[in-house]
Amino acid sequence: MLSSSARRGAAVLLGVAVLTTLSACGAAPDQQNAGSTGDAKKGVQPGAAASLTDFGDLKGLVAAAEKEGRLNVIALPADWANYGEILKAFQAKYPKIQINSENPDAASADEIAAVKSRKGQKRAPDVLDLGIAFARSGAGENLFAPYKVTAWDKIPAGQKDADGRWYNDYGGYISIGCDAARVPNCPKTFADLLKPEYKGKVALNGNPTKSGSAFGGVYAAALANKGSFGDIQPGIDFFGQLKKNGNFIPVESTPATVEKGETPISIDWDYLNAGYADQFKGKGVDWKVAVPTDGVYAQYYSQAINKDAPNPAAARLWMEFLYSAEGQNLWLKGYARPVLLPVMTQDGSADKAAVEKLPKVQGTPSFPASAELDKAKATLAEKWDKALS
Amino acid sequence: MSATSTTPHQGTAGGTRRRRRGPRTWLATLPLLVFTGLCFGIPLGAIAFGAVTTTDPARGTTALTGEHLARSLQGPYLDSLVGSVRLSALTALLGGVLGVLIAQAVVTSRSTALRSATLTASGVLANFGGVPLAFAFIATAGISGVVTQLADLGGLGWNLYSFTGLSVVYLYFLTPLMVLVIAPALDGLRPQWREAAENSGATGRQFWRHVGLPVLAPSLLGGFVLLFGTAFAAHATAAALVGGSVPLVTLKIADALAGNVLTGQENVALALGLDMILIAGLVMAVYLPLQRRSARWLR
């Protein structure tokens, strides 16, 4: 065991060495936010606020956030689930808050790394959009601030942390996208994909040990082949078989490979596939999207607030915005299914035209438990390469 | 990783000159040493520290452990290390041989236009890598690529997304790199040596076996080490082209370090990084003494 003081000493030495080499990168700890915002009612600091009532009302929260004047977001790609429009809408609504969007293509691991490495700095991300596994592990490491948005009670119990450290925001189903201009009969199920007519045509969005959607694809294939949340092996075997009969190509499907026809069949989230359909209309690509009936798998991403957010009030205002009807409908417009969609369809606040355009799915989604997810990931990391090479 | 390519001294063949080494010459290297110490030492220290320690997230205590290193040498991680070494060694060898043949052809042709054209093209191609290269190949030799369709390569068993395909893509930038590295050394082979050998009745084969290759050996080895290192460290091209279907250590590190799926694997990634450094070190360790032994031919 290394004593913690020795560790701190080593860290300080490293830090000093780095700082002297690079000269200041503008990274001094920001003390002001810790002690000076006095607007909050009941004497609660924005960083400790656990719900809107701690600010009095939305007006109080807006005032506190505008006083900070900044919001640091990370890993929000403009072409992913309509985030481009969401950022614009927030900016238009609260022009006094400057959004600083960093590294839009970062992965969840990068977000967690940014939270840890920039603790106490002004540049640290305020809010995080995370894969579910990272939301759970981050909460376990005590990185997030508990905050319950106004719509908290409407979020299904299975999709939020009981303490409000993270909660699901938007998601979708694994779907099969297919270029009908190149593929005469588009596959509708995982069983279809094995047919010889799809030789050299089926792709995933990346490597499932890295990409969340590719992982979802393998999970869905497992469910389609007598597997379960606790048993992903049939999914791995399925892709092994696809590879063996020459149908599977290991190219990471991207908008570019879709447009060029290199990945004429791509297993991906339905909101990304549905987005491609719009994007490539009139470019020689007739992109059809089907949620396979034999392997229905849904997954949602989660939001969390950095516990040491440099702009804690702006972070909370961002969350209130995302979980308002306006924010949820913006996700819906990007073909993603917002977590409040069931409630909003009932009370009529959901954008009906956008709901109509979603790929059709039967039934309600269920989600694997933490232990099942961990087991599936361990199996995948162990077996995927072997099955595919 | 990089290796310095040794170019032969012009016109000093035969004589050995020893330079005086004093404290003042040592002082001149100090900035370099400080730079190396900071820019390589600190990351190396951080990698080594992370590879052998584990931090308890709840209590924040750090303990020494050999678990990450052990895991990095097992199962799929070991496969990826072996896969990387295999691919790098094969492509470095092929690229080296091809590069030497091309460079020799250009050097002996005595055509300045051909020479400058080849060297300029090599300079450009040697730096053409990453995702753009992968897409260039996907567009030409992928399943629906132009060349694949025209020449019906698919029917002949061609598959870009495999070990073979990846090797061909790597050769595309490794061969020009070898041409760049080896051309000056080939220039250093004095024509007089060849004439002298021919006058003494040596055949072309005998000249290469007893004069040419021994003199070139350090440069050839240096080139091989450089190519090996370049292929070993390449990541973006492979990531865009083969995903996880050809196991490579750089892809495994990326999965563990910056993915959306695996959590808590950062230290295994660091251990894999340490393994890579050790392998690179081993390759250098083979190269250095050999180079010292044959260096006397060049001074």
XYZ file of C-alpha atoms in Angstrom:
688
model
C 0.000 0.000 0.000
C 1.206 3.454 -0.860
C 0.302 6.071 1.683
C -2.002 8.752 0.394
C 0.474 11.508 1.281
C 3.156 9.851 -0.833
C 0.689 9.682 -3.672
C -0.218 13.306 -3.281
C 3.465 14.192 -3.233
C 4.052 12.344 -6.484
C 1.019 13.983 -8.043
C 2.211 17.459 -6.997
C 5.686 16.772 -8.407
C 4.197 15.573 -11.674
C 1.864 18.540 -11.792
C 4.640 21.058 -11.133
C 6.820 19.462 -13.800
C 4.034 19.549 -16.353
C 3.084 23.120 -15.525
C 6.652 24.389 -15.791
C 7.106 22.668 -19.156
C 3.913 23.805 -20.734
C 3.686 27.123 -18.879
C 0.225 27.975 -17.707
C -2.646 26.584 -19.743
C -5.042 28.819 -17.870
C -6.010 26.228 -15.349
C -6.024 27.725 -11.896
C -8.582 26.396 -9.451
C -11.638 28.559 -9.455
C -12.373 29.615 -5.907
C -15.070 32.163 -6.649
C -17.849 29.764 -7.457
C -17.385 27.942 -4.208
C -18.433 30.742 -1.925
C -19.989 33.844 -3.424
C -23.367 33.111 -4.990
C -25.826 34.418 -2.498
C -28.972 34.444 -4.609
C -30.072 30.973 -3.687
C -32.980 30.804 -1.316
C -32.757 28.934 1.958
C -29.003 29.633 1.918
C -28.264 26.617 -0.289
C -25.308 27.037 -2.657
C -25.984 26.136 -6.327
C -23.441 23.327 -6.054
C -25.467 21.723 -3.281
C -28.930 22.335 -4.736
C -30.789 19.023 -5.010
C -33.909 20.323 -6.774
C -35.463 23.457 -8.204
C -36.994 24.410 -4.835
C -33.504 25.128 -3.527
C -33.435 28.095 -5.927
C -36.985 29.146 -5.066
C -38.287 28.830 -8.619
C -37.084 28.694 -12.206
C -36.493 32.463 -12.127
C -34.078 32.058 -9.241
C -32.228 29.292 -11.073
C -32.010 31.354 -14.276
C -30.666 34.336 -12.311
C -28.017 32.195 -10.626
C -27.045 30.564 -13.922
C -26.825 33.891 -15.737
C -24.584 35.174 -12.988
C -22.183 32.331 -13.792
C -22.550 33.129 -17.494
C -21.029 29.906 -18.741
C -21.860 26.263 -19.380
C -19.245 23.659 -20.244
C -20.564 20.701 -22.208
C -18.590 17.806 -23.644
C -19.174 15.008 -26.148
C -22.317 16.423 -27.755
C -22.043 15.871 -31.548
C -24.269 18.221 -33.553
C -25.452 15.367 -35.817
C -26.344 12.982 -32.964
C -29.942 12.865 -31.724
C -30.461 16.512 -32.766
C -27.946 17.909 -30.251
C -27.014 20.672 -32.692
C -30.517 22.143 -32.477
C -30.754 21.522 -28.731
C -27.598 23.552 -28.083
C -28.869 26.315 -30.360
C -32.280 26.407 -28.649
C -30.688 26.655 -25.186
C -28.380 29.419 -26.388
C -31.325 31.344 -27.886
C -33.377 30.995 -24.712
C -30.583 32.020 -22.350
C -28.329 34.319 -24.392
C -26.444 35.448 -21.275
C -25.010 31.974 -20.777
C -22.103 31.197 -23.056
C -22.000 27.512 -24.054
C -18.531 26.094 -24.320
C -18.827 22.829 -26.271
C -15.747 20.688 -26.080
C -14.642 17.621 -28.062
C -18.028 16.717 -29.602
C -16.884 13.236 -30.670
C -15.561 12.170 -27.269
C -16.588 8.841 -25.773
C -18.058 8.302 -22.302
C -14.633 7.229 -21.013
C -13.194 10.554 -22.171
C -15.930 12.434 -20.307
C -15.206 10.635 -17.047
C -11.476 11.215 -17.573
C -12.136 14.954 -18.095
C -14.130 15.124 -14.849
C -11.324 13.453 -12.901
C -8.358 15.219 -14.443
C -9.830 18.738 -14.308
C -11.190 18.626 -10.794
C -11.355 22.176 -9.451
C -10.623 23.799 -12.801
C -12.760 26.301 -14.680
C -12.588 24.156 -17.803
C -14.084 21.040 -16.232
C -17.316 19.837 -17.896
C -20.488 20.880 -16.028
C -22.827 18.245 -17.435
C -22.283 14.797 -18.894
C -24.115 12.667 -21.439
C -23.049 9.111 -20.618
C -23.481 5.511 -21.637
C -25.401 3.706 -18.904
C -22.377 1.702 -17.724
C -20.379 4.890 -17.212
C -23.273 6.591 -15.441
C -23.390 3.707 -12.964
C -19.629 3.448 -12.442
C -19.300 7.250 -12.177
C -21.974 7.343 -9.476
C -20.090 4.553 -7.716
C -16.975 6.706 -7.752
C -18.971 9.618 -6.320
C -18.348 11.949 -9.270
C -21.889 13.274 -9.727
C -24.034 15.793 -7.871
C -27.498 14.514 -6.879
C -30.135 16.762 -8.465
C -33.762 15.920 -9.137
C -35.255 17.824 -12.068
C -38.857 19.030 -11.932
C -39.959 16.087 -14.098
C -38.185 13.616 -11.778
C -41.310 11.721 -10.722
C -42.293 11.076 -14.331
C -39.040 9.236 -15.143
C -39.680 5.472 -14.778
C -38.058 4.022 -11.670
C -35.938 1.596 -13.679
C -34.315 4.433 -15.563
C -32.938 6.613 -12.796
C -30.602 6.486 -9.836
C -32.632 6.564 -6.617
C -30.462 9.443 -5.328
C -30.764 11.479 -8.540
C -27.088 11.255 -9.453
C -27.965 10.146 -13.016
C -31.123 9.506 -15.000
C -31.822 8.342 -18.531
C -32.558 10.986 -21.108
C -33.030 9.648 -24.634
C -32.413 6.449 -26.465
C -33.693 4.097 -29.074
C -33.819 0.606 -30.449
C -31.289 -1.402 -32.368
C -32.402 -1.246 -35.969
C -31.349 -2.533 -39.364
C -30.726 0.243 -41.858
C -30.672 -0.800 -45.493
C -30.031 0.935 -48.793
C -33.000 -0.178 -50.888
C -31.329 1.304 -53.981
C -28.614 -1.347 -53.736
C -30.300 -4.168 -51.849
C -33.409 -5.555 -53.590
C -34.986 -7.144 -50.485
C -34.228 -5.315 -47.287
C -33.735 -7.607 -44.264
C -36.267 -7.186 -41.469
C -34.901 -9.560 -38.831
C -31.583 -10.904 -37.584
C -32.450 -14.295 -39.109
C -32.748 -12.579 -42.519
C -29.190 -11.296 -42.274
C -27.776 -14.804 -42.627
C -29.211 -15.204 -46.144
C -26.579 -15.569 -48.889
C -27.993 -12.589 -50.805
C -26.458 -10.231 -48.202
C -22.886 -11.369 -48.789
C -20.380 -8.622 -47.969
C -23.108 -6.172 -46.984
C -23.739 -6.229 -43.224
C -21.876 -3.788 -40.948
C -21.965 -2.571 -37.359
C -21.313 0.965 -36.133
C -17.828 0.113 -34.868
C -16.237 -2.484 -32.661
C -18.641 -3.680 -29.945
C -15.924 -3.596 -27.291
C -15.710 0.152 -27.915
C -18.874 1.439 -29.542
C -22.101 1.435 -27.532
C -24.346 0.954 -30.551
C -22.291 -1.973 -31.878
C -22.506 -3.520 -28.409
C -26.269 -3.054 -28.551
C -26.262 -4.777 -31.936
C -24.585 -7.864 -30.495
C -26.947 -7.827 -27.486
C -29.976 -7.657 -29.773
C -28.585 -10.497 -31.898
C -28.201 -12.544 -28.713
C -31.869 -11.937 -27.820
C -32.823 -12.958 -31.352
C -30.935 -16.240 -30.982
C -32.235 -17.650 -27.700
C -29.823 -15.620 -25.604
C -30.838 -13.362 -22.717
C -29.618 -10.247 -20.915
C -27.414 -12.552 -18.871
C -26.144 -14.495 -21.881
C -24.681 -12.550 -24.809
C -22.792 -15.549 -26.220
C -25.437 -16.420 -28.881
C -25.008 -12.878 -30.234
C -21.260 -13.324 -30.559
C -21.811 -16.689 -32.237
C -24.315 -15.069 -34.597
C -21.759 -12.528 -35.813
C -19.127 -15.253 -35.986
C -21.448 -17.115 -38.327
C -22.147 -13.941 -40.333
C -18.407 -13.454 -40.695
C -17.888 -17.066 -41.721
C -20.458 -17.017 -44.499
C -19.008 -13.718 -45.737
C -21.980 -11.485 -44.967
C -20.330 -9.449 -42.213
C -17.850 -6.690 -43.079
C -15.893 -5.200 -40.180
C -15.996 -1.652 -41.579
C -17.251 0.879 -39.052
C -20.406 2.266 -40.645
C -20.452 6.061 -40.739
C -22.502 8.549 -42.768
C -19.644 8.432 -45.308
C -19.657 4.643 -45.755
C -23.458 4.663 -45.936
C -23.488 7.320 -48.649
C -20.768 5.551 -50.645
C -22.635 2.252 -50.470
C -19.800 0.482 -48.662
C -22.082 -0.473 -45.788
C -25.408 -1.083 -47.551
C -26.820 -2.779 -44.445
C -25.939 -1.212 -41.116
C -27.029 -2.319 -37.650
C -27.293 0.821 -35.547
C -29.577 2.829 -33.234
C -32.852 3.601 -34.964
C -32.435 7.354 -34.402
C -29.108 7.351 -36.261
C -30.424 5.152 -39.082
C -33.593 7.262 -39.363
C -31.409 10.364 -39.488
C -29.405 8.895 -42.379
C -32.629 8.377 -44.310
C -33.285 12.137 -44.164
C -29.684 13.066 -44.778
C -29.262 11.026 -47.950
C -32.661 11.532 -49.556
C -32.008 12.399 -53.182
C -28.371 11.298 -53.127
C -28.911 7.886 -54.636
C -29.419 6.285 -51.238
C -32.870 4.998 -50.335
C -32.286 4.232 -46.652
C -34.939 2.031 -45.042
C -35.056 1.422 -41.294
C -36.544 -1.616 -39.567
C -36.465 -2.548 -35.884
C -35.924 -6.326 -36.030
C -38.849 -8.152 -34.474
C -36.728 -11.088 -33.296
C -34.159 -9.038 -31.363
C -35.720 -6.012 -29.682
C -33.134 -4.154 -27.639
C -33.397 -0.600 -26.397
C -30.835 1.471 -24.603
C -30.912 4.962 -23.201
C -28.155 7.419 -22.500
C -28.005 9.183 -19.149
C -27.420 12.721 -17.948
C -25.392 13.628 -14.891
C -24.029 16.789 -13.282
C -20.356 16.980 -12.401
C -20.111 17.109 -8.600
C -17.388 19.763 -8.901
C -19.044 21.632 -11.769
C -17.462 25.069 -12.221
C -20.918 26.431 -13.169
C -23.280 24.457 -10.931
C -26.374 26.622 -11.487
C -25.973 26.634 -15.289
C -25.553 22.856 -15.143
C -28.871 22.522 -13.285
C -30.587 24.912 -15.683
C -29.358 22.762 -18.616
C -30.887 19.696 -16.965
C -34.215 21.459 -16.391
C -34.166 22.485 -20.060
C -33.448 18.952 -21.316
C -36.260 17.442 -19.239
C -38.784 20.145 -20.143
C -41.315 19.373 -22.864
C -39.299 21.627 -25.175
C -36.034 19.730 -24.667
C -37.685 16.315 -24.881
C -39.434 17.240 -28.131
C -36.132 18.400 -29.629
C -34.688 14.915 -29.040
C -37.838 13.463 -30.531
C -37.279 15.609 -33.612
C -33.885 13.889 -33.975
C -35.684 10.485 -33.989
C -34.457 9.683 -30.473
C -37.032 8.489 -27.961
C -36.980 10.811 -24.939
C -37.404 9.168 -21.561
C -40.602 11.131 -20.851
C -42.220 10.109 -24.154
C -44.831 7.753 -22.602
C -46.004 10.448 -20.180
C -45.917 13.121 -22.857
C -47.961 11.032 -25.290
C -50.591 10.703 -22.576
C -50.756 14.373 -21.635
C -50.516 15.464 -25.255
C -47.335 17.503 -24.990
C -45.378 15.233 -27.323
C -44.788 16.430 -30.889
C -47.248 14.157 -32.736
C -45.707 14.569 -36.188
C -42.299 13.521 -34.825
C -43.802 10.507 -33.024
C -45.422 9.410 -36.285
C -42.038 9.360 -38.014
C -40.392 7.024 -35.479
C -39.717 3.452 -36.650
C -42.504 1.210 -35.337
C -41.858 -1.035 -32.338
C -44.136 -3.428 -30.468
C -44.258 -3.546 -26.675
C -42.263 -1.694 -24.047
C -38.488 -1.928 -23.660
C -36.854 -3.765 -20.786
C -33.299 -3.227 -19.593
C -30.535 -5.490 -18.319
C -29.541 -5.193 -14.655
C -26.078 -3.906 -13.733
C -24.716 -7.375 -13.016
C -26.069 -8.757 -16.294
C -24.566 -5.857 -18.229
C -21.179 -6.366 -16.564
C -21.237 -10.059 -17.351
C -22.184 -9.444 -20.981
C -19.345 -6.957 -21.393
C -16.802 -9.295 -19.839
C -17.930 -12.139 -22.121
C -17.791 -9.868 -25.157
C -14.299 -8.524 -24.374
C -13.108 -12.095 -23.949
C -14.754 -13.770 -26.927
C -15.389 -11.203 -29.665
C -11.942 -11.172 -31.335
C -11.730 -14.961 -31.415
C -15.179 -15.354 -32.950
C -14.483 -12.777 -35.655
C -10.911 -13.574 -36.664
C 9.028 5.211 -31.542
C 11.668 6.390 -33.929
C 15.083 5.275 -35.008
C 17.822 7.414 -36.398
C 18.871 6.328 -39.824
C 22.603 6.179 -40.188
C 23.833 7.630 -43.416
C 27.379 6.727 -44.408
C 30.019 9.397 -44.322
C 31.036 10.417 -47.781
C 34.655 9.777 -48.616
C 35.877 8.581 -45.265
C 35.742 4.886 -45.956
C 38.610 2.992 -44.460
C 39.919 5.506 -41.951
C 38.742 5.565 -38.375
C 38.660 8.938 -36.730
C 37.905 9.270 -33.072
C 36.418 12.465 -31.810
C 37.516 13.905 -28.530
C 34.809 13.639 -25.928
C 35.031 16.109 -23.085
C 32.743 17.590 -20.506
C 31.873 20.443 -22.827
C 30.333 18.183 -25.482
C 28.277 16.569 -22.767
C 26.966 19.953 -21.695
C 25.677 20.630 -25.200
C 23.391 17.602 -24.996
C 21.842 18.820 -21.757
C 18.824 20.552 -23.368
C 18.115 17.385 -25.317
C 18.386 15.274 -22.180
C 16.097 17.594 -20.221
C 13.593 17.631 -23.085
C 13.673 13.846 -23.390
C 13.428 13.447 -19.655
C 10.324 15.607 -19.433
C 8.489 14.657 -22.603
C 9.211 10.950 -22.478
C 10.014 10.434 -18.823
C 6.844 11.899 -17.330
C 4.419 9.981 -19.565
C 6.492 6.833 -19.124
C 6.383 7.304 -15.366
C 2.624 7.855 -15.466
C 2.118 4.732 -17.615
C 4.333 2.594 -15.387
C 2.639 3.928 -12.229
C -0.851 3.251 -13.572
C 0.119 -0.174 -14.861
C 1.226 -1.470 -11.472
C -1.250 0.235 -9.123
C -4.945 0.071 -8.497
C -7.173 2.700 -6.890
C -10.161 1.856 -4.787
C -12.897 4.197 -6.043
C -14.793 4.318 -2.773
C -11.913 4.957 -0.371
C -9.470 6.596 -2.747
C -6.522 4.504 -1.616
C -3.940 3.226 -4.046
C -2.252 -0.134 -3.806
C 0.431 -1.933 -5.771
C -0.768 -4.787 -7.954
C 0.508 -7.014 -10.733
C -3.019 -7.801 -11.863
C -3.121 -5.362 -14.800
C 0.171 -6.582 -16.240
C -0.915 -10.184 -15.815
C -4.228 -9.473 -17.552
C -2.437 -7.662 -20.384
C -0.555 -10.891 -21.095
C -3.605 -13.163 -21.177
C -6.455 -14.061 -23.485
C -7.508 -11.499 -26.085
C -4.930 -8.972 -24.870
C -2.071 -11.395 -25.497
C -3.595 -12.252 -28.892
C -3.615 -8.577 -29.794
C 0.074 -8.189 -28.817
C 1.012 -11.221 -30.904
C -1.155 -9.977 -33.774
C 0.516 -6.564 -33.719
C 4.029 -8.028 -33.661
C 3.169 -10.425 -36.487
C 1.670 -7.713 -38.684
C 4.464 -5.222 -37.965
C 7.282 -7.712 -38.554
C 5.757 -8.992 -41.792
C 4.979 -5.560 -43.236
C 8.337 -4.120 -42.119
C 10.153 -6.999 -43.796
C 8.154 -6.802 -47.043
C 8.215 -3.007 -47.080
C 11.956 -3.039 -46.386
C 12.750 -5.407 -49.255
C 10.467 -3.567 -51.703
C 11.819 -0.197 -50.584
C 15.446 -1.251 -51.087
C 14.713 -2.655 -54.558
C 12.927 0.524 -55.644
C 15.587 2.793 -54.148
C 18.378 0.776 -55.779
C 16.636 0.945 -59.153
C 16.247 4.712 -58.860
C 19.800 5.295 -57.618
C 21.424 3.238 -60.373
C 19.208 4.615 -63.136
C 21.135 7.926 -63.046
C 18.040 9.756 -64.221
C 17.649 12.848 -62.048
C 14.039 13.374 -63.069
C 13.044 9.848 -62.070
C 15.030 10.165 -58.882
C 13.491 13.411 -57.716
C 10.029 12.279 -58.750
C 10.365 9.032 -56.784
C 11.773 10.706 -53.698
C 9.135 13.445 -53.699
C 6.352 10.912 -54.147
C 7.836 8.795 -51.360
C 7.938 11.807 -49.064
C 4.253 12.424 -49.665
C 3.130 8.788 -49.507
C 5.166 7.991 -46.393
C 3.059 10.578 -44.565
C -0.242 9.449 -46.034
C -1.840 7.436 -43.290
C -4.719 7.348 -40.869
C -8.386 7.493 -41.775
C -7.902 9.211 -45.190
C -5.714 6.304 -46.300
C -8.272 3.794 -45.065
C -11.022 5.525 -47.027
C -8.866 5.745 -50.134
C -8.522 1.981 -49.982
C -12.180 1.393 -49.155
C -13.137 3.447 -52.217
C -10.766 1.579 -54.529
C -10.335 -1.913 -53.122
C -13.233 -2.288 -50.675
C -16.128 -4.599 -51.395
C -17.891 -2.051 -53.589
C -14.615 -0.309 -54.536
C -13.890 0.764 -58.096
C -10.966 -1.585 -58.696
C -12.678 -4.499 -56.959
C -15.682 -4.145 -59.258
C -13.682 -3.668 -62.460
C -11.226 -6.501 -61.897
C -13.653 -8.750 -60.020
C -11.173 -9.030 -57.161
C -13.890 -10.347 -54.860
C -14.244 -13.417 -57.063
C -10.497 -13.979 -56.771
C -10.746 -14.126 -53.002
C -9.604 -10.590 -52.255
C -10.842 -9.140 -48.976
C -9.603 -5.740 -47.856
C -10.931 -6.236 -44.330
C -8.526 -8.963 -43.302
C -4.947 -9.482 -42.180
C -3.790 -9.609 -45.807
C -5.756 -6.516 -46.754
C -4.386 -4.582 -43.816
C -0.825 -5.663 -44.714
C -1.255 -4.275 -48.241
C -2.552 -0.973 -46.859
C 0.395 -0.739 -44.452
C 2.855 -1.439 -47.287
C 1.387 1.567 -49.075
C 3.058 3.921 -46.609
C 5.876 1.704 -45.284
C 7.534 1.065 -48.670
C 7.945 4.787 -49.521
C 9.278 5.334 -46.008
C 11.947 2.704 -46.635
C 12.837 4.320 -49.980
C 13.366 7.638 -48.191
C 15.487 6.080 -45.473
C 17.638 3.841 -47.631
C 18.280 6.008 -50.719
C 21.026 8.109 -49.059
C 22.718 4.934 -47.809
C 22.668 3.437 -51.300
C 24.222 6.677 -52.562
C 26.990 6.064 -50.046
C 28.028 2.826 -51.744
C 30.977 4.177 -53.719
C 31.076 3.081 -57.385
C 34.845 2.628 -56.955
C 34.201 -0.299 -54.591
C 32.153 -2.025 -57.203
C 34.778 -1.316 -59.878
C 37.513 -2.588 -57.585
C 35.525 -5.757 -56.920
C 34.888 -6.292 -60.617
C 38.560 -5.732 -61.441
C 39.423 -8.381 -58.887
C 37.076 -10.774 -60.675
C 34.137 -10.710 -58.296
C 30.661 -11.424 -59.626
C 27.771 -9.128 -58.856
C 26.484 -11.596 -56.287
C 29.861 -11.796 -54.573
C 30.082 -7.990 -54.437
C 26.723 -7.726 -52.664
C 27.449 -10.608 -50.313
C 30.900 -9.471 -49.168
C 30.848 -5.685 -49.658
C 27.447 -4.184 -50.384
C 25.238 -5.832 -47.792
C 27.725 -5.704 -44.883
C 28.202 -1.985 -45.464
C 24.472 -1.400 -45.776
C 23.527 -3.686 -42.891
C 23.168 -0.990 -40.228
C 21.057 1.193 -42.510
C 18.907 -1.768 -43.515
C 18.403 -2.723 -39.900
C 17.708 0.892 -38.978
C 15.113 1.028 -41.720
C 13.522 -2.208 -40.554
C 13.321 -0.945 -36.975
C 11.755 2.312 -38.140
C 9.199 0.466 -40.276
C 8.423 -1.969 -37.485
C 7.851 0.894 -35.076
C 5.651 2.791 -37.529
C 3.484 -0.264 -38.198
C 3.422 -1.239 -34.517
C 2.141 2.168 -33.435
C -0.342 2.690 -36.289
C -3.922 2.919 -35.089
C -6.349 5.055 -37.086
C -5.991 3.192 -40.395
C -6.591 -0.165 -38.762
C -9.453 1.166 -36.646
C -11.326 2.470 -39.688
C -10.593 -0.611 -41.787
C -10.866 -3.770 -39.712
C -12.440 -2.774 -36.389
C -11.957 -5.706 -34.066
C -11.602 -8.468 -36.641
C -7.800 -8.309 -36.796
C -6.561 -8.211 -33.190
C -4.122 -5.318 -32.744
C -2.804 -3.935 -29.490
C -3.387 -0.278 -30.409
C -7.057 -1.027 -31.048
C -7.307 -2.837 -27.712
C -5.800 0.140 -25.910
C -8.291 2.470 -27.578
C -11.189 0.167 -26.598
C -10.096 0.130 -22.985
C -9.187 3.800 -22.734
C -11.729 5.744 -24.747
C -14.763 3.568 -25.375
C -18.442 3.647 -24.561
C -18.675 0.046 -23.418
C -15.901 -1.197 -21.127
C -15.556 0.588 -17.784
C -12.633 0.537 -15.363
C -10.151 -0.835 -17.928
C -7.832 2.192 -17.979
C -5.063 0.496 -16.033
C -5.064 -2.556 -18.316
C -4.655 -0.112 -21.218
C -1.664 1.406 -19.440
C -0.217 -2.063 -18.869
C -0.638 -2.787 -22.593
C 1.171 0.496 -23.319
C 4.002 -0.657 -21.091
C 4.125 -3.989 -22.950
C 4.390 -2.075 -26.234
C 7.272 -0.003 -24.895
C 9.041 -3.185 -23.774
C 8.636 -4.807 -27.201
C 9.872 -1.666 -28.947
C 12.788 -1.628 -26.515
C 13.603 -5.248 -27.321
C 13.646 -4.540 -31.064
C 15.953 -1.573 -30.460
C 18.164 -3.736 -28.252
C 18.675 -6.173 -31.133
C 19.419 -3.340 -33.515
C 21.889 -1.299 -31.471
C 24.740 -3.807 -30.889
C 24.528 -5.019 -34.502
C 24.705 -1.461 -35.693
C 27.748 -0.780 -33.513
C 29.497 -3.859 -34.880
C 28.999 -2.949 -38.501
C 29.389 0.796 -38.045
C 33.142 0.524 -38.508
C 32.596 -0.030 -42.218
C 31.102 3.393 -42.542
C 33.641 5.530 -40.745
